[in-house]
PDB file of C-alpha atoms in Angstrom:
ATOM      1  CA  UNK S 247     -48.728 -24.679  39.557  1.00 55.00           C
ATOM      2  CA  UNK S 248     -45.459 -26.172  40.755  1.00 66.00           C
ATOM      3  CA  UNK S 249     -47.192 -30.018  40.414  1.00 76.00           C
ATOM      4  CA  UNK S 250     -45.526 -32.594  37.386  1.00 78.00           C
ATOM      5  CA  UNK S 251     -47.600 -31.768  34.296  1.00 79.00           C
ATOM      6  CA  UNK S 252     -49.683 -35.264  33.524  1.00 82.00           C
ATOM      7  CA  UNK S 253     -50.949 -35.585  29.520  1.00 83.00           C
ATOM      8  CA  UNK S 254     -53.537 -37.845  28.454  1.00 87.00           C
ATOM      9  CA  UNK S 255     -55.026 -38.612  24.768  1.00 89.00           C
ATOM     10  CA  UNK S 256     -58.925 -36.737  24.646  1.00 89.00           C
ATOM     11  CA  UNK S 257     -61.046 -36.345  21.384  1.00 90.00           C
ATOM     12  CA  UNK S 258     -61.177 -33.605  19.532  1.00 88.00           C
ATOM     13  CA  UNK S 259     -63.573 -30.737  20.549  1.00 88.00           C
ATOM     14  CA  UNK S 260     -64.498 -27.503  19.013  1.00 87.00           C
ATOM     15  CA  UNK S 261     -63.892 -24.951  20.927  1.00 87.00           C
ATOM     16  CA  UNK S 262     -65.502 -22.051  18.322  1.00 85.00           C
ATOM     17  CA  UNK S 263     -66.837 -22.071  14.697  1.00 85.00           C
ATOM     18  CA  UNK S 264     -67.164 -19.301  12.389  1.00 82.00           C
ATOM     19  CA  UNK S 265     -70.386 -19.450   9.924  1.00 82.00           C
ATOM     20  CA  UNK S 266     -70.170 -17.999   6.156  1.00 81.00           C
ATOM     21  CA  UNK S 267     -72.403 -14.958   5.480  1.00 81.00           C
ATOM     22  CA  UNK S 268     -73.487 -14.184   2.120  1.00 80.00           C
ATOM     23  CA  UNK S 269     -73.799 -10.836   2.885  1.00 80.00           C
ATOM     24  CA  UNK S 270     -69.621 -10.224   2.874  1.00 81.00           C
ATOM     25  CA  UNK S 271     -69.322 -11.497  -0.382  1.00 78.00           C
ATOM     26  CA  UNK S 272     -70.152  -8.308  -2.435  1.00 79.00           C
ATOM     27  CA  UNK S 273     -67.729  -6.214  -0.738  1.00 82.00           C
ATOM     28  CA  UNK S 274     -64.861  -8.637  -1.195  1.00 80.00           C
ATOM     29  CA  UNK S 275     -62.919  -8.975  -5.285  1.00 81.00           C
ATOM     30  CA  UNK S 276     -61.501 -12.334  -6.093  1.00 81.00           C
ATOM     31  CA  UNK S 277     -58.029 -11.819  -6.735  1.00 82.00           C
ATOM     32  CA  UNK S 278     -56.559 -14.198  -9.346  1.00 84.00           C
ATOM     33  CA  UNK S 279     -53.550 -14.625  -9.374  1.00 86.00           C
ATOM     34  CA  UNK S 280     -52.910 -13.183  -6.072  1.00 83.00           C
ATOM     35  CA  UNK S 281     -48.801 -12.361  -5.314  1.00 84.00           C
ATOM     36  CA  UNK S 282     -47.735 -11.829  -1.670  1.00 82.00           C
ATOM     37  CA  UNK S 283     -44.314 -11.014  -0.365  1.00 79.00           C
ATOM     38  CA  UNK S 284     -42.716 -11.387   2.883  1.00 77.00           C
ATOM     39  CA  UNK S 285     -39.560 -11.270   4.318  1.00 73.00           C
ATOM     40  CA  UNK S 286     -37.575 -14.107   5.464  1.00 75.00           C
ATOM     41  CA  UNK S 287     -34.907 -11.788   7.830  1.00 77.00           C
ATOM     42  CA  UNK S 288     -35.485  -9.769  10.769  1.00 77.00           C
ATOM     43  CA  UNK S 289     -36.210  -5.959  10.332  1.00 78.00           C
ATOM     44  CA  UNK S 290     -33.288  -4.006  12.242  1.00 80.00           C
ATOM     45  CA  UNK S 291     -33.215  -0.767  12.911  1.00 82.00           C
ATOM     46  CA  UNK S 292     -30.051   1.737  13.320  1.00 83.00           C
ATOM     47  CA  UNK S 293     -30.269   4.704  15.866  1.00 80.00           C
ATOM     48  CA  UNK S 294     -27.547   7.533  16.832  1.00 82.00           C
ATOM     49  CA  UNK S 295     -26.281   8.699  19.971  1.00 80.00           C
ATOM     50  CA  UNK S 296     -23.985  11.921  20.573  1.00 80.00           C
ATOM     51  CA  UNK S 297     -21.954  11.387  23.569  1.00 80.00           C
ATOM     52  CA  UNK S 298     -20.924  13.690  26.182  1.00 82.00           C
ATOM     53  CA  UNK S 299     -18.080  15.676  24.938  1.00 80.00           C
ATOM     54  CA  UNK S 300     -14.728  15.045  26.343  1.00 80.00           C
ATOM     55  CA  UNK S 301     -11.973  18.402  25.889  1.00 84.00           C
ATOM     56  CA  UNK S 302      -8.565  17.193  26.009  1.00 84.00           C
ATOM     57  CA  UNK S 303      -5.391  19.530  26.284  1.00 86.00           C
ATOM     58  CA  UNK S 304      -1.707  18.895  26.213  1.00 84.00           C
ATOM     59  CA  UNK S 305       0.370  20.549  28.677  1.00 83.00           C
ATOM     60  CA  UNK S 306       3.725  20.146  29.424  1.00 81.00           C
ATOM     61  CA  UNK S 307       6.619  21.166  32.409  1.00 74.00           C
ATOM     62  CA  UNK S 308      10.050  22.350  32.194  1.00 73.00           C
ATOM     63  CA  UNK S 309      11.763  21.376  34.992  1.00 66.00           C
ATOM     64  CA  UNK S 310      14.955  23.768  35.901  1.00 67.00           C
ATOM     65  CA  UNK S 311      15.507  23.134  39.414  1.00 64.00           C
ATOM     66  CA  UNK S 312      16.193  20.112  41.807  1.00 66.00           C
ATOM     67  CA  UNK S 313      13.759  18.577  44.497  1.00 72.00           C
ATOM     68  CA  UNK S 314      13.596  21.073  47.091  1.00 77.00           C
ATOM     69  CA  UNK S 315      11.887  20.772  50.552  1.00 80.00           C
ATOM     70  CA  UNK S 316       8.418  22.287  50.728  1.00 80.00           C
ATOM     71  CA  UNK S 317       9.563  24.799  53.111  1.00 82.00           C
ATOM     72  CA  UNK S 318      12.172  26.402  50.841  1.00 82.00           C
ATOM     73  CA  UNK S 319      11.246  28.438  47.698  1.00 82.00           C
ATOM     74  CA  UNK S 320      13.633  27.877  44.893  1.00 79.00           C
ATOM     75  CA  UNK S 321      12.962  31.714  43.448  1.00 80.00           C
ATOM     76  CA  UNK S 322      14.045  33.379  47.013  1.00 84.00           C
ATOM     77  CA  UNK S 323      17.998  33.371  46.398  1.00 86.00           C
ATOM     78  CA  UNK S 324      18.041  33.602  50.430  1.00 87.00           C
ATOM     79  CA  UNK S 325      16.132  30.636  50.964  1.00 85.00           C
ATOM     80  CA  UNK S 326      18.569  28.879  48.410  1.00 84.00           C
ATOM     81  CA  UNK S 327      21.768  29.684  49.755  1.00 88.00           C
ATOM     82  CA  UNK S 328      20.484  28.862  53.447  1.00 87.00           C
ATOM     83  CA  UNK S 329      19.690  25.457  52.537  1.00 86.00           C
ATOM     84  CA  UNK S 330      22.682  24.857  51.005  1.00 86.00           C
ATOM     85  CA  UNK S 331      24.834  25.781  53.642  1.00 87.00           C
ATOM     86  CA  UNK S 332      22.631  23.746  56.171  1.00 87.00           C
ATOM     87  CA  UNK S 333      23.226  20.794  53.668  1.00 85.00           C
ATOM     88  CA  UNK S 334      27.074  21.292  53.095  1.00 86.00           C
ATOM     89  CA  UNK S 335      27.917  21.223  56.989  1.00 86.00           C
ATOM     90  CA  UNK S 336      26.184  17.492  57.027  1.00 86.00           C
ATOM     91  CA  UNK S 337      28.426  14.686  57.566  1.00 85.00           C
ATOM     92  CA  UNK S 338      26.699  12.471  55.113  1.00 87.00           C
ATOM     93  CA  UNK S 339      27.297  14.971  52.050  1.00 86.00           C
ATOM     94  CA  UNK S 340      31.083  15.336  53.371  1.00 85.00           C
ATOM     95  CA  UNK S 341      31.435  11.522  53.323  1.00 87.00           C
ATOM     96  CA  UNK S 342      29.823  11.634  49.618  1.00 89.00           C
ATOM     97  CA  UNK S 343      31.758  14.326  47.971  1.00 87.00           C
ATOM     98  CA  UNK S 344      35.013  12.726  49.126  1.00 87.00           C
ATOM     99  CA  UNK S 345      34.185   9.148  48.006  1.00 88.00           C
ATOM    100  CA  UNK S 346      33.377  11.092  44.745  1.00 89.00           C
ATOM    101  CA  UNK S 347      36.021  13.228  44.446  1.00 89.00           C
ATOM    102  CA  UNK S 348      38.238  10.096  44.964  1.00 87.00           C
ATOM    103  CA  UNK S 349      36.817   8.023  41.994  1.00 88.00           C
ATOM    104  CA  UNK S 350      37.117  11.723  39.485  1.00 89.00           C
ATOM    105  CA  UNK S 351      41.025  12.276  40.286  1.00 88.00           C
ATOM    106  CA  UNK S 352      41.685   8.092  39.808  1.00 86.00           C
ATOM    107  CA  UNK S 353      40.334   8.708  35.813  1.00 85.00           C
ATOM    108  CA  UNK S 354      41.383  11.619  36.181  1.00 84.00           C
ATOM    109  CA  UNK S 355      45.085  10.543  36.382  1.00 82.00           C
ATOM    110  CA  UNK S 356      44.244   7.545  34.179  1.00 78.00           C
ATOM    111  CA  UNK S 357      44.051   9.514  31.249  1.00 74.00           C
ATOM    112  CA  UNK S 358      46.561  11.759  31.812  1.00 73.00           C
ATOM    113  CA  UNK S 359      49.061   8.497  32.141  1.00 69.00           C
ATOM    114  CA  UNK S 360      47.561   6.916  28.794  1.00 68.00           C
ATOM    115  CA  UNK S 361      47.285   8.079  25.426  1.00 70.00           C
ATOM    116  CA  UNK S 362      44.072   7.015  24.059  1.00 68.00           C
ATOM    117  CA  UNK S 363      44.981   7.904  20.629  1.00 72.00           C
ATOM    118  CA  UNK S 364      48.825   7.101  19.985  1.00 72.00           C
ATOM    119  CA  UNK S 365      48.863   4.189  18.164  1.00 73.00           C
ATOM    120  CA  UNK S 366      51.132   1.328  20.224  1.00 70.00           C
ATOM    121  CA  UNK S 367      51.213  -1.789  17.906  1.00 72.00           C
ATOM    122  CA  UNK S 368      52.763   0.253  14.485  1.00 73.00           C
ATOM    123  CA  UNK S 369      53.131  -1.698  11.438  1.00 73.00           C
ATOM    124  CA  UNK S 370      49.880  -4.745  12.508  1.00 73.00           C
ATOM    125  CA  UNK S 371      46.833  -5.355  10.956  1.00 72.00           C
ATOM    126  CA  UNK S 372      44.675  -7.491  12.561  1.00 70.00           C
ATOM    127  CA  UNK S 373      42.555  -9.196  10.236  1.00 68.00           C
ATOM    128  CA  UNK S 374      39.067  -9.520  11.578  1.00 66.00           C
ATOM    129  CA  UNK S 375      36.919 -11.476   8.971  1.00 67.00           C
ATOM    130  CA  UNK S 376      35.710 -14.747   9.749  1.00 70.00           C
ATOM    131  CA  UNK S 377      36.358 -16.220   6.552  1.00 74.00           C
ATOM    132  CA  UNK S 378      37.925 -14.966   3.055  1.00 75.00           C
ATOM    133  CA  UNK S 379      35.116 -13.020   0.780  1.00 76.00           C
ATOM    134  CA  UNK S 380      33.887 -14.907  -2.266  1.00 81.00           C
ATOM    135  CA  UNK S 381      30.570 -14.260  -4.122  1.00 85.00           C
ATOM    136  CA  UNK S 382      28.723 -16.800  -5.743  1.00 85.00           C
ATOM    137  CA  UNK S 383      25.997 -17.061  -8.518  1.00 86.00           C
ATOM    138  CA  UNK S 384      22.147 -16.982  -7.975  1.00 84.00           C
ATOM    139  CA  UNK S 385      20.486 -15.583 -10.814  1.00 85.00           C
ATOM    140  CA  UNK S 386      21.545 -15.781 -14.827  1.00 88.00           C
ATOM    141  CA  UNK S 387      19.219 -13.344 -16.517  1.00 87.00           C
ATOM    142  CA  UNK S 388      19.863 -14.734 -20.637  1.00 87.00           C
ATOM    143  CA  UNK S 389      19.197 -12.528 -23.398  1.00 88.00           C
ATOM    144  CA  UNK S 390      16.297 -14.615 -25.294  1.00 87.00           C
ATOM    145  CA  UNK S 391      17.113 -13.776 -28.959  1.00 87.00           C
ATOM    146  CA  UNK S 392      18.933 -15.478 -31.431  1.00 86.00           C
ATOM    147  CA  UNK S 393      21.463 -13.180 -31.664  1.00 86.00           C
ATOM    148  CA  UNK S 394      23.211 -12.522 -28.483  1.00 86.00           C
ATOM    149  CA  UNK S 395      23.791  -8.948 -27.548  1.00 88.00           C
ATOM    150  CA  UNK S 396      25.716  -7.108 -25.057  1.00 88.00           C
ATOM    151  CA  UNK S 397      23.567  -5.882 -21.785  1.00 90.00           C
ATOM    152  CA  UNK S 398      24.572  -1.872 -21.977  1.00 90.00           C
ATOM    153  CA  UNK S 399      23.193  -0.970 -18.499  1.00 91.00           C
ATOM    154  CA  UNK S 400      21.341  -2.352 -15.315  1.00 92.00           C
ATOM    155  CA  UNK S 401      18.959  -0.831 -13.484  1.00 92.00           C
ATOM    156  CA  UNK S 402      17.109  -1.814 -10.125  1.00 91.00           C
ATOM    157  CA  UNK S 403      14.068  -1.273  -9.188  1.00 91.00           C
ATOM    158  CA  UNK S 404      13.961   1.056  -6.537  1.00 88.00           C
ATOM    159  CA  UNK S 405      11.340  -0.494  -4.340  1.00 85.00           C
ATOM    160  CA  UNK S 406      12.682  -2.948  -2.730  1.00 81.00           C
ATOM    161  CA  UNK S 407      15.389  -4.297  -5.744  1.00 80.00           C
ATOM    162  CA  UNK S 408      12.634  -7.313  -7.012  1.00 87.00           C
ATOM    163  CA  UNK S 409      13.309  -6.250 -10.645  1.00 90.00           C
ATOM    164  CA  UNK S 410      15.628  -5.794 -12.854  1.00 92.00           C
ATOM    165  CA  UNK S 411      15.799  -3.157 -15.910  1.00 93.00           C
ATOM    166  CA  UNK S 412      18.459  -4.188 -18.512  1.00 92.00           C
ATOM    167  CA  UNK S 413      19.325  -2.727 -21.859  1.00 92.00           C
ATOM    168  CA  UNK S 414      20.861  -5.034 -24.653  1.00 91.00           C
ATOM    169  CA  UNK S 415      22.666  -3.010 -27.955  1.00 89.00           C
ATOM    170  CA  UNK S 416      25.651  -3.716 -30.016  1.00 87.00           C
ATOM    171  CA  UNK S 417      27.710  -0.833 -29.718  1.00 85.00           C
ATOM    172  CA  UNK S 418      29.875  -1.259 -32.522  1.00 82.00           C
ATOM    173  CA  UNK S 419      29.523   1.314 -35.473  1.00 76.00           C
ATOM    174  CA  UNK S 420      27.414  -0.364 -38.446  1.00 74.00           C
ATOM    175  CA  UNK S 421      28.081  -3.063 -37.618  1.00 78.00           C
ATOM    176  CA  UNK S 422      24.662  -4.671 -36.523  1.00 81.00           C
ATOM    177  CA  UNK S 423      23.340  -8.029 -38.113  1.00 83.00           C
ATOM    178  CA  UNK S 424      20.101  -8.555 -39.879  1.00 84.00           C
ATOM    179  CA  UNK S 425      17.322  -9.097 -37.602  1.00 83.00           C
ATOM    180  CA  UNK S 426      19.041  -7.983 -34.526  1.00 86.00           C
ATOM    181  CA  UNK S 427      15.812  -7.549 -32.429  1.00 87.00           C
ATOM    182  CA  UNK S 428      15.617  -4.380 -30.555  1.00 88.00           C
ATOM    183  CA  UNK S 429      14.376  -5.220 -27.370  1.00 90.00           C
ATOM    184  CA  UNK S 430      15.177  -4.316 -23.785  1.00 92.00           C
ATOM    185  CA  UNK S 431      13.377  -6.620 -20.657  1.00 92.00           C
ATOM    186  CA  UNK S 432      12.239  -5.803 -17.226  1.00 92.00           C
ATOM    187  CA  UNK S 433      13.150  -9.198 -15.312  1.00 91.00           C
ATOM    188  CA  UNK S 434      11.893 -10.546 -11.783  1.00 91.00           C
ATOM    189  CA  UNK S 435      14.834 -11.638  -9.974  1.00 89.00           C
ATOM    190  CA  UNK S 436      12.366 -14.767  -8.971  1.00 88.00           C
ATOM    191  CA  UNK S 437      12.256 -15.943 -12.652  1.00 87.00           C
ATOM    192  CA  UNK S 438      15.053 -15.025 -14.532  1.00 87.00           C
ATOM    193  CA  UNK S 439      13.073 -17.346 -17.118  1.00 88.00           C
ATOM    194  CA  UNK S 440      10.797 -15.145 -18.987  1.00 88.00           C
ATOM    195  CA  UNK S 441      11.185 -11.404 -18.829  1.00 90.00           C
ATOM    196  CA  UNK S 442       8.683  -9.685 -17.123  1.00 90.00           C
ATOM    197  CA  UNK S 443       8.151  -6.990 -19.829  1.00 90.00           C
ATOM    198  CA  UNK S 444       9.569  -6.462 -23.479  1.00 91.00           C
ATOM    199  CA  UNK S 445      10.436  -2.698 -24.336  1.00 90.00           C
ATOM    200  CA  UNK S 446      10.041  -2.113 -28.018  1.00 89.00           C
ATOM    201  CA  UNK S 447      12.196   1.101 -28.707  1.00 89.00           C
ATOM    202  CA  UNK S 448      12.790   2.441 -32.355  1.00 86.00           C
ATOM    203  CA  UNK S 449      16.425   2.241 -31.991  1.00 88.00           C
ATOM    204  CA  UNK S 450      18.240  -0.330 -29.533  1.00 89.00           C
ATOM    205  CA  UNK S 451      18.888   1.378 -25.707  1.00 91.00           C
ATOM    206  CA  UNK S 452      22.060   2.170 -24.660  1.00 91.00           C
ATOM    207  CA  UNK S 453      21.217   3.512 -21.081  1.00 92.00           C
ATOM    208  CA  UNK S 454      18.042   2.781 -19.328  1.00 92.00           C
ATOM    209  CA  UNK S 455      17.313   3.627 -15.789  1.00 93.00           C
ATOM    210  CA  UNK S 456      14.487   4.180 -12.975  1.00 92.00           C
ATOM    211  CA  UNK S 457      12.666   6.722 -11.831  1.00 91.00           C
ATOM    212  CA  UNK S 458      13.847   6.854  -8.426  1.00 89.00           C
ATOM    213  CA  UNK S 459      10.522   8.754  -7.405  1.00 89.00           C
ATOM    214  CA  UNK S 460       8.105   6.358  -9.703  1.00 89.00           C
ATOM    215  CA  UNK S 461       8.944   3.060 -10.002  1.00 88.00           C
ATOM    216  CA  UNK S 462       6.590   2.232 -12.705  1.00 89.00           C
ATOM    217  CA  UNK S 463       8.562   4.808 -14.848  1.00 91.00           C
ATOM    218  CA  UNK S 464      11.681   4.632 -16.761  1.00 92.00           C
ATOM    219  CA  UNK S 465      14.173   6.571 -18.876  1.00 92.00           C
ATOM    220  CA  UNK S 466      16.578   5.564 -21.852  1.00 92.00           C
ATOM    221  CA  UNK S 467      18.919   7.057 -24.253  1.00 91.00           C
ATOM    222  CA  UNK S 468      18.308   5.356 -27.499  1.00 90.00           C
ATOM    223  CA  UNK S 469      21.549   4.168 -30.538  1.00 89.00           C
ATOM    224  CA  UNK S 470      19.890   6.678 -32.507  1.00 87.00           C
ATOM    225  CA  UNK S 471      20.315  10.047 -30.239  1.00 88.00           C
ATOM    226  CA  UNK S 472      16.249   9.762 -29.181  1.00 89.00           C
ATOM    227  CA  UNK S 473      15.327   9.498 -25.573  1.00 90.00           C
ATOM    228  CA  UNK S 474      12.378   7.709 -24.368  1.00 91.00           C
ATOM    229  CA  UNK S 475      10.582   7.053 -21.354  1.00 88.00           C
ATOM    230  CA  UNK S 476       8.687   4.292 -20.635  1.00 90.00           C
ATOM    231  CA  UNK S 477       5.432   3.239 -18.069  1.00 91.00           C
ATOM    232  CA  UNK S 478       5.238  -0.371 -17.067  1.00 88.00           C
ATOM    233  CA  UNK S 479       1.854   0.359 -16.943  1.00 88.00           C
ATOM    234  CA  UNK S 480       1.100   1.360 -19.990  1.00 88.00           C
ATOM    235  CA  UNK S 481       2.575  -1.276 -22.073  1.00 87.00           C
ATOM    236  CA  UNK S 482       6.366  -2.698 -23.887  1.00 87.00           C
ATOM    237  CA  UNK S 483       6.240   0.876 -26.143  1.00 88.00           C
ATOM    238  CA  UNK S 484       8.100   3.880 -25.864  1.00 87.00           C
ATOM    239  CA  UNK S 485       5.008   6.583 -23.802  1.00 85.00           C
ATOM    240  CA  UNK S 486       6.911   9.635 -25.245  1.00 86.00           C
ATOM    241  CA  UNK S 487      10.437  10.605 -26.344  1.00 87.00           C
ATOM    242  CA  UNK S 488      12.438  13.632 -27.645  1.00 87.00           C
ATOM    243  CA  UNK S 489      12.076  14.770 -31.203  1.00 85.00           C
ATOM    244  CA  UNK S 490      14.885  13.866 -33.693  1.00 80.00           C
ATOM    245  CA  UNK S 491      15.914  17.169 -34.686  1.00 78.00           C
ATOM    246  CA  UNK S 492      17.170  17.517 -31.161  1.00 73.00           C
ATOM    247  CA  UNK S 493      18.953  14.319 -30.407  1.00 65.00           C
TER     248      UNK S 493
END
């Protein structure tokens, strides 16, 4: 032990051999085809613990009087009114309630000698923007039929304002063209494009809006008199709307 380990080539040699006995062989069955498994990952094992339990309370403190000394209780009115005294004939708390009281009459007298809210410069506006307001355009949302319609109504989705709900009718009274599609679009303000979905209503919308509580759910009053609400969810028909004899 401890001493640099030498190696050298020897022949082989046995070191123990194992004879056959017939006598085994009845109690053993050939097996033919024999199927083993085994596992190829390590066997792990899960165990719980309960740990010591740990009680945790809230408390809190309402604090109604100053720092007072240890030696004076705050509840005795004598002990109170003792103190105070003892502190009131110091020369330091003289020297402090004068340098105060010196700096509350100087506002004091400042507003009493300015009117804060009389109005000295009459007849001036001061104009305080930057630069004159303009808007410009980002987005041109283009009805994709043929025949171009008038958008009756916007609507934004109310999560955030990524979408757009918009309702396209002609309003004028019989007076709508052959094959005048129907159609109102939900459009994604990031590709004005292709609308995102095509409502089919009976009738063309007039009005269609959000819920403000659901945005996958919308309302809309219908040429016709019928309202209809609509899921996103659910596909470009009409989920339910009112019956006619009520519109």
């Amino acid at each position: 032990f401890g001493r640099q380990c030498k190696f050298q080539d020897i022949p082989a040699e046995t070191l123990q051999e194992s004879h056959k006995n017939t006598l085994f062989r009845e109690e053993h069955v050939e097996r033919n085809p024999s199927t083993t498994a085994i596992h190829c990952a390590p066997e792990l094992s899960e165990h719980e613990v309960n740990t010591e339990v740990f009680e945790l309370a809230s408390q809190g403190v309402l604090h109604l009087e100053g720092g007072w000394p240890k030696d004076v209780d705050s509840s005795e009115v004598e002990h109170v009114i003792r103190y105070r005294r003892k502190v009131e004939k110091d020369e330091d708390y003289i020297r402090s309630i004068k340098i105060l009281g010196d700096s509350v009459e100087h506002y004091i007298k400042q507003n009493c000698a300015i009117d804060i809210y009389e109005d000295y410069f009459l007849g001036c506006t001061a104009d305080h923007s930057s630069e004159p307001p303009s808007a410009k355009t980002l987005t041109v949302f283009r009805d994709p039929n043929a025949i171009k319609r008038t958008a009756t109504s916007i609507s934004w989705y109310p999560d955030g304002a990524k979408k757009v709900a918009v309702s396209y009718a002609i309003l004028n009274f019989q007076q709508m063209p052959e094959g005048l599609s129907l159609s109102s679009y939900i459009w994604d303000v990031n590709n004005p494009n292709y609308p995102e979905l095509e409502l089919t209503p009976a009738s063309p919308v007039c009005v269609l809006e959000y819920n403000p509580k659901d945005p996958h759910v919308l309302i809309g009053g219908c040429y016709n008199g019928l309202i209809g609400y609509w899921d996103d969810r659910k596909g470009p028909s009409a989920h339910d709307s009112s019956p006619i004899e009520k519109s």
